[in-house]
Amino acid sequence: EVQLVESGGVLVQPGRSMKLSCAASGFTFSSFPMAWVRQAPTKGLEWVATISTSGGSTYYRDSVKGRFTISRDNAKSTLYLQMDSLRSEDTATYYCTTGALYFDYWGQGVMVTVSS
Amino acid sequence: DIQMTQSPASLSASLGETVTIECRASEDIYNGLAWYQQKPGKSPQLLIYNANSLHTGVPSRFSGSGSGTQYSLKINSLQSEDVASYFCQQYYNYWTFGGGTKLELK
């Protein structure tokens, strides 16, 4: 059974940093591109970033480019999202997902609140 | 950037009814479209990919169709467990979601 378990969410002040993790199990992690998708409270879904199987290729939405870094450790079957210079508009539930095109499987999500 | 416009934003239907949700892309996305279901307080789940392919384990009352810029999700014989929000997503050029449709029971 595919399992994706996010961690690291917390309340953080604007301008500070935070790192999210996603522990994967139940599938061959190194064979799957991975992504982060977020959802602001009572809002829709928004793609954030995608990473290739090796980690050699990464893609970001414009609003997080230069501030967020997606990475992965295939030996640990773990996906990461380093978030720097956080803004209030980054407040959302962040989901870890599998897939390069559509998103097959999703974690339970982790809440990130950016507020002073 | 490709924009995805979903309609209606909300929908109320009766048990057993057939429901259709529409999604329009700002340009041709060549069937690079997926549909997701998100129940209250839960993570989204993939229903349909490649515009009309049913994801593993999804009931056959769900179906997808369309081409070019116009796509739709149909739910036949609405069940109580279908109460949820539904989102379309294009993956032809990067990744963009529609605004969502909240489906409630009448």
JSON list of C-alpha atoms in Angstrom, two decimals:
[
{"chain": "A", "resi": 1, "resn": "GLU", "atom": "CA", "xyz": [0.00, 0.00, 0.00]},
{"chain": "A", "resi": 2, "resn": "VAL", "atom": "CA", "xyz": [1.32, 3.40, -1.01]},
{"chain": "A", "resi": 3, "resn": "GLN", "atom": "CA", "xyz": [1.87, 5.68, 1.98]},
{"chain": "A", "resi": 4, "resn": "LEU", "atom": "CA", "xyz": [3.03, 9.28, 1.99]},
{"chain": "A", "resi": 5, "resn": "VAL", "atom": "CA", "xyz": [3.46, 10.92, 5.38]},
{"chain": "A", "resi": 6, "resn": "GLU", "atom": "CA", "xyz": [4.27, 14.63, 5.56]},
{"chain": "A", "resi": 7, "resn": "SER", "atom": "CA", "xyz": [5.82, 16.33, 8.56]},
{"chain": "A", "resi": 8, "resn": "GLY", "atom": "CA", "xyz": [7.35, 19.65, 9.54]},
{"chain": "A", "resi": 9, "resn": "GLY", "atom": "CA", "xyz": [4.41, 22.00, 9.40]},
{"chain": "A", "resi": 10, "resn": "VAL", "atom": "CA", "xyz": [4.13, 24.67, 12.06]},
{"chain": "A", "resi": 11, "resn": "LEU", "atom": "CA", "xyz": [3.44, 28.34, 12.70]},
{"chain": "A", "resi": 12, "resn": "VAL", "atom": "CA", "xyz": [6.26, 30.55, 11.37]},
{"chain": "A", "resi": 13, "resn": "GLN", "atom": "CA", "xyz": [6.80, 34.27, 11.09]},
{"chain": "A", "resi": 14, "resn": "PRO", "atom": "CA", "xyz": [6.96, 36.02, 7.70]},
{"chain": "A", "resi": 15, "resn": "GLY", "atom": "CA", "xyz": [10.47, 36.01, 6.27]},
{"chain": "A", "resi": 16, "resn": "ARG", "atom": "CA", "xyz": [11.52, 32.88, 8.16]},
{"chain": "A", "resi": 17, "resn": "SER", "atom": "CA", "xyz": [12.26, 29.40, 6.81]},
{"chain": "A", "resi": 18, "resn": "MET", "atom": "CA", "xyz": [10.74, 25.96, 7.19]},
{"chain": "A", "resi": 19, "resn": "LYS", "atom": "CA", "xyz": [11.48, 22.51, 5.77]},
{"chain": "A", "resi": 20, "resn": "LEU", "atom": "CA", "xyz": [8.80, 19.95, 5.03]},
{"chain": "A", "resi": 21, "resn": "SER", "atom": "CA", "xyz": [9.48, 16.22, 4.72]},
{"chain": "A", "resi": 22, "resn": "CYS", "atom": "CA", "xyz": [7.48, 13.42, 3.15]},
{"chain": "A", "resi": 23, "resn": "ALA", "atom": "CA", "xyz": [8.30, 9.81, 4.03]},
{"chain": "A", "resi": 24, "resn": "ALA", "atom": "CA", "xyz": [7.26, 7.38, 1.32]},
{"chain": "A", "resi": 25, "resn": "SER", "atom": "CA", "xyz": [6.60, 3.65, 1.53]},
{"chain": "A", "resi": 26, "resn": "GLY", "atom": "CA", "xyz": [4.81, 0.89, -0.34]},
{"chain": "A", "resi": 27, "resn": "PHE", "atom": "CA", "xyz": [6.37, 1.61, -3.73]},
{"chain": "A", "resi": 28, "resn": "THR", "atom": "CA", "xyz": [9.76, 2.06, -5.36]},
{"chain": "A", "resi": 29, "resn": "PHE", "atom": "CA", "xyz": [10.30, 5.71, -4.46]},
{"chain": "A", "resi": 30, "resn": "SER", "atom": "CA", "xyz": [13.32, 6.19, -6.71]},
{"chain": "A", "resi": 31, "resn": "SER", "atom": "CA", "xyz": [11.26, 5.27, -9.80]},
{"chain": "A", "resi": 32, "resn": "PHE", "atom": "CA", "xyz": [8.65, 8.00, -9.39]},
{"chain": "A", "resi": 33, "resn": "PRO", "atom": "CA", "xyz": [8.75, 11.74, -9.98]},
{"chain": "A", "resi": 34, "resn": "MET", "atom": "CA", "xyz": [7.30, 13.56, -6.98]},
{"chain": "A", "resi": 35, "resn": "ALA", "atom": "CA", "xyz": [5.55, 16.86, -6.38]},
{"chain": "A", "resi": 36, "resn": "TRP", "atom": "CA", "xyz": [4.19, 19.24, -3.77]},
{"chain": "A", "resi": 37, "resn": "VAL", "atom": "CA", "xyz": [0.68, 20.65, -4.14]},
{"chain": "A", "resi": 38, "resn": "ARG", "atom": "CA", "xyz": [-0.82, 23.15, -1.68]},
{"chain": "A", "resi": 39, "resn": "GLN", "atom": "CA", "xyz": [-4.28, 24.31, -0.70]},
{"chain": "A", "resi": 40, "resn": "ALA", "atom": "CA", "xyz": [-4.92, 27.57, 1.13]},
{"chain": "A", "resi": 41, "resn": "PRO", "atom": "CA", "xyz": [-7.75, 27.43, 3.71]},
{"chain": "A", "resi": 42, "resn": "THR", "atom": "CA", "xyz": [-11.12, 27.02, 1.97]},
{"chain": "A", "resi": 43, "resn": "LYS", "atom": "CA", "xyz": [-9.43, 27.49, -1.42]},
{"chain": "A", "resi": 44, "resn": "GLY", "atom": "CA", "xyz": [-8.54, 25.32, -4.41]},
{"chain": "A", "resi": 45, "resn": "LEU", "atom": "CA", "xyz": [-5.48, 23.28, -5.23]},
{"chain": "A", "resi": 46, "resn": "GLU", "atom": "CA", "xyz": [-2.23, 24.85, -6.44]},
{"chain": "A", "resi": 47, "resn": "TRP", "atom": "CA", "xyz": [0.79, 23.00, -7.85]},
{"chain": "A", "resi": 48, "resn": "VAL", "atom": "CA", "xyz": [4.02, 24.13, -6.14]},
{"chain": "A", "resi": 49, "resn": "ALA", "atom": "CA", "xyz": [6.98, 22.08, -7.37]},
{"chain": "A", "resi": 50, "resn": "THR", "atom": "CA", "xyz": [7.98, 18.83, -9.11]},
{"chain": "A", "resi": 51, "resn": "ILE", "atom": "CA", "xyz": [11.19, 16.82, -9.05]},
{"chain": "A", "resi": 52, "resn": "SER", "atom": "CA", "xyz": [12.41, 14.08, -11.39]},
{"chain": "A", "resi": 53, "resn": "THR", "atom": "CA", "xyz": [13.32, 10.57, -10.25]},
{"chain": "A", "resi": 54, "resn": "SER", "atom": "CA", "xyz": [17.03, 11.37, -9.89]},
{"chain": "A", "resi": 55, "resn": "GLY", "atom": "CA", "xyz": [16.49, 14.88, -8.58]},
{"chain": "A", "resi": 56, "resn": "GLY", "atom": "CA", "xyz": [18.36, 16.28, -11.54]},
{"chain": "A", "resi": 57, "resn": "SER", "atom": "CA", "xyz": [15.35, 18.21, -12.84]},
{"chain": "A", "resi": 58, "resn": "THR", "atom": "CA", "xyz": [13.12, 20.48, -10.79]},
{"chain": "A", "resi": 59, "resn": "TYR", "atom": "CA", "xyz": [10.20, 22.73, -11.67]},
{"chain": "A", "resi": 60, "resn": "TYR", "atom": "CA", "xyz": [8.53, 25.50, -9.67]},
{"chain": "A", "resi": 61, "resn": "ARG", "atom": "CA", "xyz": [5.54, 27.78, -9.93]},
{"chain": "A", "resi": 62, "resn": "ASP", "atom": "CA", "xyz": [6.59, 31.39, -10.48]},
{"chain": "A", "resi": 63, "resn": "SER", "atom": "CA", "xyz": [5.44, 32.63, -7.06]},
{"chain": "A", "resi": 64, "resn": "VAL", "atom": "CA", "xyz": [7.85, 30.31, -5.20]},
{"chain": "A", "resi": 65, "resn": "LYS", "atom": "CA", "xyz": [10.77, 30.29, -7.63]},
{"chain": "A", "resi": 66, "resn": "GLY", "atom": "CA", "xyz": [13.95, 31.40, -5.84]},
{"chain": "A", "resi": 67, "resn": "ARG", "atom": "CA", "xyz": [12.36, 30.90, -2.41]},
{"chain": "A", "resi": 68, "resn": "PHE", "atom": "CA", "xyz": [11.43, 27.18, -2.34]},
{"chain": "A", "resi": 69, "resn": "THR", "atom": "CA", "xyz": [13.66, 24.19, -3.08]},
{"chain": "A", "resi": 70, "resn": "ILE", "atom": "CA", "xyz": [12.34, 20.69, -3.75]},
{"chain": "A", "resi": 71, "resn": "SER", "atom": "CA", "xyz": [14.74, 17.80, -3.18]},
{"chain": "A", "resi": 72, "resn": "ARG", "atom": "CA", "xyz": [14.74, 14.09, -2.53]},
{"chain": "A", "resi": 73, "resn": "ASP", "atom": "CA", "xyz": [16.81, 11.39, -0.86]},
{"chain": "A", "resi": 74, "resn": "ASN", "atom": "CA", "xyz": [16.13, 8.14, -2.70]},
{"chain": "A", "resi": 75, "resn": "ALA", "atom": "CA", "xyz": [18.13, 6.12, -0.16]},
{"chain": "A", "resi": 76, "resn": "LYS", "atom": "CA", "xyz": [15.75, 7.31, 2.55]},
{"chain": "A", "resi": 77, "resn": "SER", "atom": "CA", "xyz": [12.61, 7.34, 0.34]},
{"chain": "A", "resi": 78, "resn": "THR", "atom": "CA", "xyz": [11.99, 10.90, 1.45]},
{"chain": "A", "resi": 79, "resn": "LEU", "atom": "CA", "xyz": [10.89, 14.05, -0.36]},
{"chain": "A", "resi": 80, "resn": "TYR", "atom": "CA", "xyz": [11.64, 17.53, 0.97]},
{"chain": "A", "resi": 81, "resn": "LEU", "atom": "CA", "xyz": [10.50, 21.11, 0.47]},
{"chain": "A", "resi": 82, "resn": "GLN", "atom": "CA", "xyz": [12.76, 23.83, 1.82]},
{"chain": "A", "resi": 83, "resn": "MET", "atom": "CA", "xyz": [10.77, 27.04, 2.09]},
{"chain": "A", "resi": 84, "resn": "ASP", "atom": "CA", "xyz": [12.64, 30.33, 2.63]},
{"chain": "A", "resi": 85, "resn": "SER", "atom": "CA", "xyz": [11.47, 33.94, 2.84]},
{"chain": "A", "resi": 86, "resn": "LEU", "atom": "CA", "xyz": [7.97, 32.75, 3.71]},
{"chain": "A", "resi": 87, "resn": "ARG", "atom": "CA", "xyz": [5.02, 35.05, 3.05]},
{"chain": "A", "resi": 88, "resn": "SER", "atom": "CA", "xyz": [1.51, 35.12, 4.45]},
{"chain": "A", "resi": 89, "resn": "GLU", "atom": "CA", "xyz": [0.22, 33.92, 1.07]},
{"chain": "A", "resi": 90, "resn": "ASP", "atom": "CA", "xyz": [2.20, 30.69, 1.54]},
{"chain": "A", "resi": 91, "resn": "THR", "atom": "CA", "xyz": [-0.20, 29.71, 4.33]},
{"chain": "A", "resi": 92, "resn": "ALA", "atom": "CA", "xyz": [-1.74, 26.42, 3.21]},
{"chain": "A", "resi": 93, "resn": "THR", "atom": "CA", "xyz": [-1.93, 22.69, 3.65]},
{"chain": "A", "resi": 94, "resn": "TYR", "atom": "CA", "xyz": [0.96, 21.16, 1.71]},
{"chain": "A", "resi": 95, "resn": "TYR", "atom": "CA", "xyz": [0.46, 17.75, 0.11]},
{"chain": "A", "resi": 96, "resn": "CYS", "atom": "CA", "xyz": [3.17, 15.39, -1.07]},
{"chain": "A", "resi": 97, "resn": "THR", "atom": "CA", "xyz": [2.12, 13.57, -4.26]},
{"chain": "A", "resi": 98, "resn": "THR", "atom": "CA", "xyz": [3.42, 11.04, -6.76]},
{"chain": "A", "resi": 99, "resn": "GLY", "atom": "CA", "xyz": [3.48, 11.54, -10.50]},
{"chain": "A", "resi": 100, "resn": "ALA", "atom": "CA", "xyz": [5.03, 13.50, -13.33]},
{"chain": "A", "resi": 101, "resn": "LEU", "atom": "CA", "xyz": [1.78, 14.38, -15.10]},
{"chain": "A", "resi": 102, "resn": "TYR", "atom": "CA", "xyz": [-1.29, 13.63, -12.99]},
{"chain": "A", "resi": 103, "resn": "PHE", "atom": "CA", "xyz": [-0.96, 12.95, -9.28]},
{"chain": "A", "resi": 104, "resn": "ASP", "atom": "CA", "xyz": [-1.73, 9.34, -8.44]},
{"chain": "A", "resi": 105, "resn": "TYR", "atom": "CA", "xyz": [-1.30, 9.29, -4.69]},
{"chain": "A", "resi": 106, "resn": "TRP", "atom": "CA", "xyz": [-1.44, 11.95, -2.00]},
{"chain": "A", "resi": 107, "resn": "GLY", "atom": "CA", "xyz": [-0.30, 12.27, 1.58]},
{"chain": "A", "resi": 108, "resn": "GLN", "atom": "CA", "xyz": [-2.59, 13.47, 4.35]},
{"chain": "A", "resi": 109, "resn": "GLY", "atom": "CA", "xyz": [-1.12, 16.96, 4.15]},
{"chain": "A", "resi": 110, "resn": "VAL", "atom": "CA", "xyz": [0.70, 19.21, 6.59]},
{"chain": "A", "resi": 111, "resn": "MET", "atom": "CA", "xyz": [-0.46, 22.68, 7.61]},
{"chain": "A", "resi": 112, "resn": "VAL", "atom": "CA", "xyz": [1.90, 25.63, 7.26]},
{"chain": "A", "resi": 113, "resn": "THR", "atom": "CA", "xyz": [0.81, 28.93, 8.79]},
{"chain": "A", "resi": 114, "resn": "VAL", "atom": "CA", "xyz": [2.82, 32.06, 8.10]},
{"chain": "A", "resi": 115, "resn": "SER", "atom": "CA", "xyz": [1.85, 34.79, 10.53]},
{"chain": "A", "resi": 116, "resn": "SER", "atom": "CA", "xyz": [3.39, 37.25, 12.94]},
{"chain": "B", "resi": 1, "resn": "ASP", "atom": "CA", "xyz": [0.24, 29.90, -18.51]},
{"chain": "B", "resi": 2, "resn": "ILE", "atom": "CA", "xyz": [-2.76, 27.68, -19.19]},
{"chain": "B", "resi": 3, "resn": "GLN", "atom": "CA", "xyz": [-5.85, 28.71, -17.23]},
{"chain": "B", "resi": 4, "resn": "MET", "atom": "CA", "xyz": [-8.51, 26.19, -16.23]},
{"chain": "B", "resi": 5, "resn": "THR", "atom": "CA", "xyz": [-12.08, 27.41, -15.76]},
{"chain": "B", "resi": 6, "resn": "GLN", "atom": "CA", "xyz": [-14.40, 25.01, -14.00]},
{"chain": "B", "resi": 7, "resn": "SER", "atom": "CA", "xyz": [-18.19, 25.20, -13.81]},
{"chain": "B", "resi": 8, "resn": "PRO", "atom": "CA", "xyz": [-20.37, 25.30, -11.91]},
{"chain": "B", "resi": 9, "resn": "ALA", "atom": "CA", "xyz": [-18.64, 26.41, -8.70]},
{"chain": "B", "resi": 10, "resn": "SER", "atom": "CA", "xyz": [-21.30, 24.62, -6.69]},
{"chain": "B", "resi": 11, "resn": "LEU", "atom": "CA", "xyz": [-23.97, 22.10, -7.48]},
{"chain": "B", "resi": 12, "resn": "SER", "atom": "CA", "xyz": [-26.87, 20.54, -5.62]},
{"chain": "B", "resi": 13, "resn": "ALA", "atom": "CA", "xyz": [-28.29, 17.23, -6.84]},
{"chain": "B", "resi": 14, "resn": "SER", "atom": "CA", "xyz": [-30.51, 14.38, -5.67]},
{"chain": "B", "resi": 15, "resn": "LEU", "atom": "CA", "xyz": [-29.53, 10.78, -5.02]},
{"chain": "B", "resi": 16, "resn": "GLY", "atom": "CA", "xyz": [-29.67, 8.75, -8.24]},
{"chain": "B", "resi": 17, "resn": "GLU", "atom": "CA", "xyz": [-29.33, 11.83, -10.44]},
{"chain": "B", "resi": 18, "resn": "THR", "atom": "CA", "xyz": [-26.71, 12.25, -13.16]},
{"chain": "B", "resi": 19, "resn": "VAL", "atom": "CA", "xyz": [-24.31, 15.14, -12.60]},
{"chain": "B", "resi": 20, "resn": "THR", "atom": "CA", "xyz": [-21.95, 16.82, -15.08]},
{"chain": "B", "resi": 21, "resn": "ILE", "atom": "CA", "xyz": [-19.08, 19.15, -14.25]},
{"chain": "B", "resi": 22, "resn": "GLU", "atom": "CA", "xyz": [-17.33, 21.13, -16.97]},
{"chain": "B", "resi": 23, "resn": "CYS", "atom": "CA", "xyz": [-13.75, 22.31, -17.33]},
{"chain": "B", "resi": 24, "resn": "ARG", "atom": "CA", "xyz": [-12.46, 24.67, -20.02]},
{"chain": "B", "resi": 25, "resn": "ALA", "atom": "CA", "xyz": [-8.78, 25.24, -20.79]},
{"chain": "B", "resi": 26, "resn": "SER", "atom": "CA", "xyz": [-7.46, 28.54, -22.13]},
{"chain": "B", "resi": 27, "resn": "GLU", "atom": "CA", "xyz": [-5.77, 26.61, -24.97]},
{"chain": "B", "resi": 28, "resn": "ASP", "atom": "CA", "xyz": [-5.73, 23.11, -26.41]},
{"chain": "B", "resi": 29, "resn": "ILE", "atom": "CA", "xyz": [-4.38, 20.66, -23.80]},
{"chain": "B", "resi": 30, "resn": "TYR", "atom": "CA", "xyz": [-4.56, 17.56, -26.01]},
{"chain": "B", "resi": 31, "resn": "ASN", "atom": "CA", "xyz": [-6.37, 15.39, -23.44]},
{"chain": "B", "resi": 32, "resn": "GLY", "atom": "CA", "xyz": [-3.77, 16.13, -20.77]},
{"chain": "B", "resi": 33, "resn": "LEU", "atom": "CA", "xyz": [-6.48, 16.38, -18.14]},
{"chain": "B", "resi": 34, "resn": "ALA", "atom": "CA", "xyz": [-7.19, 14.73, -14.80]},
{"chain": "B", "resi": 35, "resn": "TRP", "atom": "CA", "xyz": [-10.10, 14.89, -12.37]},
{"chain": "B", "resi": 36, "resn": "TYR", "atom": "CA", "xyz": [-9.83, 14.64, -8.58]},
{"chain": "B", "resi": 37, "resn": "GLN", "atom": "CA", "xyz": [-12.34, 14.16, -5.78]},
{"chain": "B", "resi": 38, "resn": "GLN", "atom": "CA", "xyz": [-11.75, 15.73, -2.37]},
{"chain": "B", "resi": 39, "resn": "LYS", "atom": "CA", "xyz": [-14.06, 14.83, 0.48]},
{"chain": "B", "resi": 40, "resn": "PRO", "atom": "CA", "xyz": [-14.31, 17.25, 3.45]},
{"chain": "B", "resi": 41, "resn": "GLY", "atom": "CA", "xyz": [-11.20, 17.14, 5.62]},
{"chain": "B", "resi": 42, "resn": "LYS", "atom": "CA", "xyz": [-9.47, 14.61, 3.33]},
{"chain": "B", "resi": 43, "resn": "SER", "atom": "CA", "xyz": [-6.75, 14.61, 0.70]},
{"chain": "B", "resi": 44, "resn": "PRO", "atom": "CA", "xyz": [-7.67, 14.74, -2.99]},
{"chain": "B", "resi": 45, "resn": "GLN", "atom": "CA", "xyz": [-7.94, 11.42, -4.83]},
{"chain": "B", "resi": 46, "resn": "LEU", "atom": "CA", "xyz": [-7.38, 10.80, -8.52]},
{"chain": "B", "resi": 47, "resn": "LEU", "atom": "CA", "xyz": [-10.51, 9.77, -10.43]},
{"chain": "B", "resi": 48, "resn": "ILE", "atom": "CA", "xyz": [-9.74, 10.20, -14.12]},
{"chain": "B", "resi": 49, "resn": "TYR", "atom": "CA", "xyz": [-6.55, 10.77, -16.15]},
{"chain": "B", "resi": 50, "resn": "ASN", "atom": "CA", "xyz": [-5.88, 11.34, -19.84]},
{"chain": "B", "resi": 51, "resn": "ALA", "atom": "CA", "xyz": [-9.36, 12.92, -19.95]},
{"chain": "B", "resi": 52, "resn": "ASN", "atom": "CA", "xyz": [-11.24, 9.60, -19.99]},
{"chain": "B", "resi": 53, "resn": "SER", "atom": "CA", "xyz": [-9.23, 6.84, -18.26]},
{"chain": "B", "resi": 54, "resn": "LEU", "atom": "CA", "xyz": [-10.58, 5.61, -14.95]},
{"chain": "B", "resi": 55, "resn": "HIS", "atom": "CA", "xyz": [-8.00, 5.35, -12.13]},
{"chain": "B", "resi": 56, "resn": "THR", "atom": "CA", "xyz": [-7.69, 2.02, -10.33]},
{"chain": "B", "resi": 57, "resn": "GLY", "atom": "CA", "xyz": [-10.52, 1.36, -7.92]},
{"chain": "B", "resi": 58, "resn": "VAL", "atom": "CA", "xyz": [-12.73, 4.25, -9.02]},
{"chain": "B", "resi": 59, "resn": "PRO", "atom": "CA", "xyz": [-16.40, 3.25, -9.47]},
{"chain": "B", "resi": 60, "resn": "SER", "atom": "CA", "xyz": [-17.61, 2.99, -13.05]},
{"chain": "B", "resi": 61, "resn": "ARG", "atom": "CA", "xyz": [-20.35, 5.58, -12.44]},
{"chain": "B", "resi": 62, "resn": "PHE", "atom": "CA", "xyz": [-17.59, 8.16, -12.90]},
{"chain": "B", "resi": 63, "resn": "SER", "atom": "CA", "xyz": [-16.58, 8.97, -16.46]},
{"chain": "B", "resi": 64, "resn": "GLY", "atom": "CA", "xyz": [-14.62, 11.65, -18.26]},
{"chain": "B", "resi": 65, "resn": "SER", "atom": "CA", "xyz": [-14.86, 13.00, -21.78]},
{"chain": "B", "resi": 66, "resn": "GLY", "atom": "CA", "xyz": [-13.83, 15.87, -23.98]},
{"chain": "B", "resi": 67, "resn": "SER", "atom": "CA", "xyz": [-11.07, 17.11, -26.22]},
{"chain": "B", "resi": 68, "resn": "GLY", "atom": "CA", "xyz": [-9.27, 20.27, -27.20]},
{"chain": "B", "resi": 69, "resn": "THR", "atom": "CA", "xyz": [-10.22, 22.89, -24.64]},
{"chain": "B", "resi": 70, "resn": "GLN", "atom": "CA", "xyz": [-13.50, 21.43, -23.34]},
{"chain": "B", "resi": 71, "resn": "TYR", "atom": "CA", "xyz": [-13.76, 18.55, -20.88]},
{"chain": "B", "resi": 72, "resn": "SER", "atom": "CA", "xyz": [-16.36, 17.13, -18.55]},
{"chain": "B", "resi": 73, "resn": "LEU", "atom": "CA", "xyz": [-16.76, 14.76, -15.63]},
{"chain": "B", "resi": 74, "resn": "LYS", "atom": "CA", "xyz": [-20.01, 12.82, -15.38]},
{"chain": "B", "resi": 75, "resn": "ILE", "atom": "CA", "xyz": [-21.29, 11.02, -12.31]},
{"chain": "B", "resi": 76, "resn": "ASN", "atom": "CA", "xyz": [-24.12, 8.59, -13.04]},
{"chain": "B", "resi": 77, "resn": "SER", "atom": "CA", "xyz": [-26.60, 7.59, -10.34]},
{"chain": "B", "resi": 78, "resn": "LEU", "atom": "CA", "xyz": [-25.30, 9.95, -7.64]},
{"chain": "B", "resi": 79, "resn": "GLN", "atom": "CA", "xyz": [-24.53, 8.28, -4.30]},
{"chain": "B", "resi": 80, "resn": "SER", "atom": "CA", "xyz": [-24.28, 9.92, -0.86]},
{"chain": "B", "resi": 81, "resn": "GLU", "atom": "CA", "xyz": [-20.54, 9.16, -0.75]},
{"chain": "B", "resi": 82, "resn": "ASP", "atom": "CA", "xyz": [-20.04, 11.33, -3.85]},
{"chain": "B", "resi": 83, "resn": "VAL", "atom": "CA", "xyz": [-20.61, 14.49, -1.81]},
{"chain": "B", "resi": 84, "resn": "ALA", "atom": "CA", "xyz": [-17.27, 16.22, -2.25]},
{"chain": "B", "resi": 85, "resn": "SER", "atom": "CA", "xyz": [-15.39, 18.89, -4.13]},
{"chain": "B", "resi": 86, "resn": "TYR", "atom": "CA", "xyz": [-14.13, 18.05, -7.61]},
{"chain": "B", "resi": 87, "resn": "PHE", "atom": "CA", "xyz": [-11.12, 19.57, -9.36]},
{"chain": "B", "resi": 88, "resn": "CYS", "atom": "CA", "xyz": [-9.84, 19.33, -12.90]},
{"chain": "B", "resi": 89, "resn": "GLN", "atom": "CA", "xyz": [-6.11, 19.64, -13.63]},
{"chain": "B", "resi": 90, "resn": "GLN", "atom": "CA", "xyz": [-4.19, 20.08, -16.88]},
{"chain": "B", "resi": 91, "resn": "TYR", "atom": "CA", "xyz": [-0.72, 18.62, -17.33]},
{"chain": "B", "resi": 92, "resn": "TYR", "atom": "CA", "xyz": [-0.07, 19.42, -20.98]},
{"chain": "B", "resi": 93, "resn": "ASN", "atom": "CA", "xyz": [2.08, 22.40, -20.02]},
{"chain": "B", "resi": 94, "resn": "TYR", "atom": "CA", "xyz": [3.20, 22.42, -16.42]},
{"chain": "B", "resi": 95, "resn": "TRP", "atom": "CA", "xyz": [0.35, 21.85, -13.98]},
{"chain": "B", "resi": 96, "resn": "THR", "atom": "CA", "xyz": [-2.79, 23.94, -13.35]},
{"chain": "B", "resi": 97, "resn": "PHE", "atom": "CA", "xyz": [-5.94, 23.16, -11.40]},
{"chain": "B", "resi": 98, "resn": "GLY", "atom": "CA", "xyz": [-9.45, 24.41, -11.96]},
{"chain": "B", "resi": 99, "resn": "GLY", "atom": "CA", "xyz": [-11.17, 26.35, -9.19]},
{"chain": "B", "resi": 100, "resn": "GLY", "atom": "CA", "xyz": [-13.25, 23.38, -8.06]},
{"chain": "B", "resi": 101, "resn": "THR", "atom": "CA", "xyz": [-16.91, 22.35, -7.90]},
{"chain": "B", "resi": 102, "resn": "LYS", "atom": "CA", "xyz": [-18.57, 21.68, -4.57]},
{"chain": "B", "resi": 103, "resn": "LEU", "atom": "CA", "xyz": [-21.22, 18.97, -4.93]},
{"chain": "B", "resi": 104, "resn": "GLU", "atom": "CA", "xyz": [-23.94, 18.71, -2.31]},
{"chain": "B", "resi": 105, "resn": "LEU", "atom": "CA", "xyz": [-27.09, 16.65, -1.91]},
{"chain": "B", "resi": 106, "resn": "LYS", "atom": "CA", "xyz": [-30.43, 18.30, -2.53]}
]
